[in-house]
Amino acid sequence: MHAFNLQPKPLSLAERLADLAVDALIDEADLSPKPALVDRRGNGAHTDLHLGLMHASALSLWPAFKEMAESAIAFGEVGVPLREAIGRIGREGEQTMLATTNGVNTHRGAIWALGLLVTAAALDCSNTHASTVTLRAARLAILDDRFAPRPLSHGAQVAQRYGARGAREEAQLGFPSVIQRALPQLKRSRAAGHGEQNARLDALLAIMTQLSDTCVLYRAGEQGLHTMQLGAQAVLDAGGSASLAGRRRLHELDEQLIALNASPGGAADLLAACLFIDRIASADGINQGAF
Ligand SMILES: CC(C)(COP(=O)(O)OP(=O)(O)OC[C@H]1O[C@@H](n2cnc3c(N)ncnc32)[C@H](O[C@H]2O[C@H](COP(=O)(O)OP(=O)(O)OP(=O)(O)O)[C@@H](O)[C@H]2O)[C@@H]1O)[C@@H](O)C(=O)NCCC(=O)NCCS
Ligand SMILES: Nc1ncnc2[nH]cnc12
């Protein structure tokens, strides 16, 4: 007699990395209360986004992340062929995202950041330390992709106008917002016993204190950017999101940014990148499926 094998088929490395990337996006979207961003409470400064759309968008990107990881395994090294392969997959992923959201830009920056990080992690899953993976991602990001269109994107427009560094430079520099701000803050707030949700909010705020978020600059100019950076610092200085004083500052910042129509979408993407890196760096080797 044949017994059915009810054991689920083990996931491949590429599938596990894609799962982690999607989890990071969903964890970011769900985290509340985030200033002026879509969260469990509402739509923040957005009229065309909501939580269900953020989740659907995140899930639609799973095949793109898996394909990027598979390309990394197939090419086996940082180089132009891999850079151009993930560029093509990223652009296709963006089309899938837009088809899923009816044309709303939910995760363009996240496809870029997480796409590079998933690819970098898949290149050598025996070493997934935060700084190693982000450095590998940076080496990919500085390579030229001959097939990348050069549209006058919102990011490009504010780069011209304000000389701001955007998503491309953040990746090319090895994600300093993640390595120097978000991850250390996440660890400090966890160590202080602030609880996971507050630690993640504090990590987001740490990113916001310094980032040239091109979404904020495009929507609300330098006034919006200063409000975001100073307001985020004020929350942390008041004790962070786990303290009553910090919580009050956080609500003030939410109101101020919404009034300015300033949504820190770039900071949100980098929080997702931080959560992904935290997961793969703390798991005892993604090989062993420890996450
Ligand atoms: C390299 C690219 C990321 C293109 O970058 P560029 O700056 O030229 O283009 P943008 O279209 O402006 O997109 C950049 C997105 O990156 C996020 N971001 C912003 N600032 C930063 C920063 N300093 N560091 C890191 N990341 C940053 C941000 O994405 C989030 O916000 C979006 C929502 O914003 P919102 O204002 O609501 O929406 P918009 O439609 O833009 O405006 P409104 O009309 O609503 O006002 C959301 O997407 C979040 O994810 C920026 O939007 C890259 O896209 C690229 O070159 N891709 C080509 C394909 C490729 O090579 N892929 C590689 C595979 S990994
Ligand atoms: N939670 C969020 N709200 C608005 N824009 C975003 N871009 C990425 N995550 C976002």
Coordinates of N, CA and C in Angstrom, one line a residue, residues 115-194:
G115 N 15.3 44.1 -3.5 CA 15.8 43.3 -4.6 C 17.3 43.2 -4.6
L116 N 18.0 44.3 -4.3 CA 19.4 44.2 -4.2 C 19.9 43.4 -3.0
L117 N 19.2 43.5 -1.9 CA 19.6 42.8 -0.7 C 19.3 41.3 -0.8
V118 N 18.1 40.9 -1.4 CA 17.8 39.5 -1.6 C 18.9 38.9 -2.5
T119 N 19.3 39.6 -3.6 CA 20.3 39.1 -4.5 C 21.6 39.0 -3.8
A120 N 22.0 40.0 -3.0 CA 23.2 39.9 -2.3 C 23.3 38.8 -1.3
A121 N 22.2 38.5 -0.6 CA 22.1 37.4 0.4 C 22.2 36.1 -0.3
A122 N 21.6 36.0 -1.5 CA 21.6 34.7 -2.2 C 23.0 34.4 -2.8
L123 N 23.8 35.4 -3.0 CA 25.1 35.2 -3.5 C 26.0 34.3 -2.6
D124 N 25.9 34.5 -1.3 CA 26.6 33.7 -0.4 C 25.9 33.6 0.9
C125 N 25.1 32.6 1.0 CA 24.2 32.5 2.2 C 25.0 32.0 3.4
S126 N 26.3 31.7 3.3 CA 27.1 31.3 4.5 C 27.5 32.5 5.2
N127 N 27.4 33.7 4.6 CA 27.8 34.9 5.3 C 26.8 36.0 5.1
T128 N 25.9 36.0 6.0 CA 24.8 37.0 5.9 C 24.8 38.1 7.0
H129 N 26.1 38.4 7.4 CA 26.2 39.5 8.3 C 25.7 40.8 7.7
A130 N 25.1 41.7 8.5 CA 24.5 42.9 7.9 C 25.4 43.7 7.0
S131 N 26.7 43.9 7.5 CA 27.6 44.8 6.7 C 28.1 44.1 5.5
T132 N 28.2 42.8 5.5 CA 28.7 42.0 4.4 C 27.6 42.0 3.3
V133 N 26.4 41.8 3.7 CA 25.3 41.7 2.6 C 25.1 43.1 2.0
T134 N 25.1 44.2 2.9 CA 24.8 45.5 2.3 C 26.0 46.0 1.4
L135 N 27.2 45.5 1.8 CA 28.4 45.9 0.9 C 28.2 45.2 -0.4
R136 N 27.8 43.9 -0.4 CA 27.6 43.2 -1.7 C 26.5 43.9 -2.5
A137 N 25.5 44.3 -1.8 CA 24.4 45.0 -2.5 C 24.9 46.3 -3.1
A138 N 25.7 47.0 -2.4 CA 26.3 48.3 -2.9 C 27.1 48.0 -4.2
R139 N 27.9 46.9 -4.1 CA 28.7 46.6 -5.3 C 27.9 46.4 -6.5
L140 N 26.7 45.8 -6.3 CA 25.8 45.6 -7.4 C 25.2 46.9 -7.9
A141 N 24.8 47.7 -6.9 CA 24.1 49.0 -7.2 C 24.9 50.0 -8.0
I142 N 26.3 49.9 -7.8 CA 27.1 50.9 -8.5 C 27.3 50.5 -10.0
L143 N 27.0 49.2 -10.3 CA 27.2 48.8 -11.7 C 26.2 49.4 -12.6
D144 N 26.6 49.7 -13.8 CA 25.6 50.3 -14.8 C 24.8 49.2 -15.4
D145 N 23.5 49.5 -15.6 CA 22.6 48.6 -16.3 C 22.2 49.3 -17.6
R146 N 22.8 48.7 -18.7 CA 22.6 49.4 -20.0 C 21.2 49.5 -20.4
F147 N 20.3 48.7 -19.9 CA 18.9 48.6 -20.3 C 18.0 49.5 -19.4
A148 N 18.5 50.1 -18.4 CA 17.7 50.8 -17.4 C 17.2 52.1 -18.1
P149 N 15.9 52.4 -18.2 CA 15.5 53.7 -18.7 C 15.9 54.8 -17.7
R150 N 16.0 56.0 -18.1 CA 16.4 57.1 -17.2 C 15.3 58.1 -17.2
P151 N 14.2 57.8 -16.6 CA 13.0 58.8 -16.6 C 13.3 59.9 -15.7
L152 N 12.7 61.0 -15.9 CA 12.8 62.2 -15.0 C 11.8 61.9 -13.8
S153 N 12.3 60.9 -13.0 CA 11.4 60.4 -11.9 C 11.3 61.5 -10.8
H154 N 10.4 61.3 -9.9 CA 10.3 62.3 -8.8 C 11.7 62.4 -8.1
G155 N 12.3 61.3 -7.9 CA 13.7 61.3 -7.2 C 14.7 62.1 -8.0
A156 N 14.7 61.9 -9.3 CA 15.6 62.7 -10.2 C 15.3 64.2 -10.2
Q157 N 14.0 64.5 -10.1 CA 13.6 65.9 -10.1 C 14.1 66.6 -8.8
V158 N 13.9 65.9 -7.6 CA 14.3 66.6 -6.4 C 15.9 66.5 -6.3
A159 N 16.5 65.6 -6.9 CA 18.0 65.5 -6.9 C 18.5 66.8 -7.6
Q160 N 17.8 67.1 -8.8 CA 18.2 68.3 -9.5 C 18.0 69.6 -8.7
R161 N 16.8 69.6 -8.1 CA 16.4 70.8 -7.4 C 17.1 71.1 -6.1
Y162 N 17.3 70.1 -5.3 CA 17.8 70.3 -4.0 C 19.2 69.6 -3.8
G163 N 19.7 68.9 -4.8 CA 20.9 68.2 -4.7 C 20.8 67.0 -3.7
A164 N 19.6 66.5 -3.6 CA 19.4 65.4 -2.6 C 19.9 64.1 -3.1
R165 N 20.4 63.2 -2.1 CA 20.8 61.9 -2.4 C 19.5 61.0 -2.3
G166 N 19.2 60.2 -3.3 CA 18.0 59.4 -3.2 C 18.2 57.9 -3.0
A167 N 17.3 57.1 -3.5 CA 17.3 55.7 -3.3 C 18.6 55.0 -4.0
R168 N 19.0 55.5 -5.1 CA 20.1 54.9 -5.8 C 21.4 55.1 -5.0
E169 N 21.6 56.3 -4.5 CA 22.8 56.6 -3.7 C 22.8 55.9 -2.4
E170 N 21.6 55.8 -1.7 CA 21.5 55.1 -0.5 C 22.1 53.6 -0.7
A171 N 21.7 53.0 -1.8 CA 22.1 51.6 -2.0 C 23.6 51.6 -2.4
Q172 N 24.0 52.6 -3.2 CA 25.4 52.6 -3.6 C 26.4 52.8 -2.5
L173 N 25.9 53.5 -1.4 CA 26.7 53.7 -0.2 C 26.6 52.6 0.8
G174 N 25.9 51.5 0.4 CA 25.8 50.3 1.3 C 24.8 50.5 2.4
F175 N 23.7 51.2 2.1 CA 22.5 51.4 3.0 C 23.0 52.0 4.4
P176 N 23.6 53.2 4.4 CA 24.0 53.7 5.7 C 22.8 54.0 6.6
S177 N 21.7 54.2 6.1 CA 20.5 54.5 7.0 C 20.2 53.2 7.8
V178 N 20.4 52.1 7.1 CA 20.1 50.8 7.8 C 21.2 50.4 8.8
I179 N 22.5 50.5 8.2 CA 23.6 50.0 9.0 C 24.0 50.9 10.2
Q180 N 23.9 52.2 9.9 CA 24.4 53.2 11.0 C 23.3 53.7 11.9
R181 N 22.0 53.6 11.4 CA 20.9 54.1 12.2 C 19.9 53.1 12.6
A182 N 19.2 52.5 11.6 CA 18.1 51.7 12.0 C 18.4 50.4 12.8
L183 N 19.4 49.7 12.4 CA 19.8 48.4 13.1 C 20.3 48.7 14.5
P184 N 21.2 49.7 14.7 CA 21.6 50.0 16.1 C 20.5 50.4 16.9
Q185 N 19.6 51.3 16.4 CA 18.4 51.7 17.2 C 17.5 50.6 17.5
L186 N 17.3 49.7 16.6 CA 16.4 48.5 16.8 C 17.0 47.7 18.0
K187 N 18.3 47.5 17.9 CA 18.9 46.7 19.0 C 18.9 47.4 20.3
R188 N 19.1 48.7 20.3 CA 19.1 49.5 21.6 C 17.7 49.4 22.2
S189 N 16.7 49.6 21.4 CA 15.3 49.7 21.9 C 14.9 48.3 22.4
R190 N 15.3 47.3 21.7 CA 15.0 45.9 22.2 C 15.7 45.6 23.5
A191 N 17.0 46.0 23.6 CA 17.8 45.8 24.8 C 17.2 46.5 26.0
A192 N 16.6 47.7 25.7 CA 16.0 48.5 26.8 C 14.6 47.9 27.2
G193 N 14.2 46.8 26.5 CA 12.9 46.2 26.9 C 11.7 47.0 26.4
H194 N 11.9 47.7 25.3 CA 10.8 48.5 24.8 C 9.7 47.7 24.0

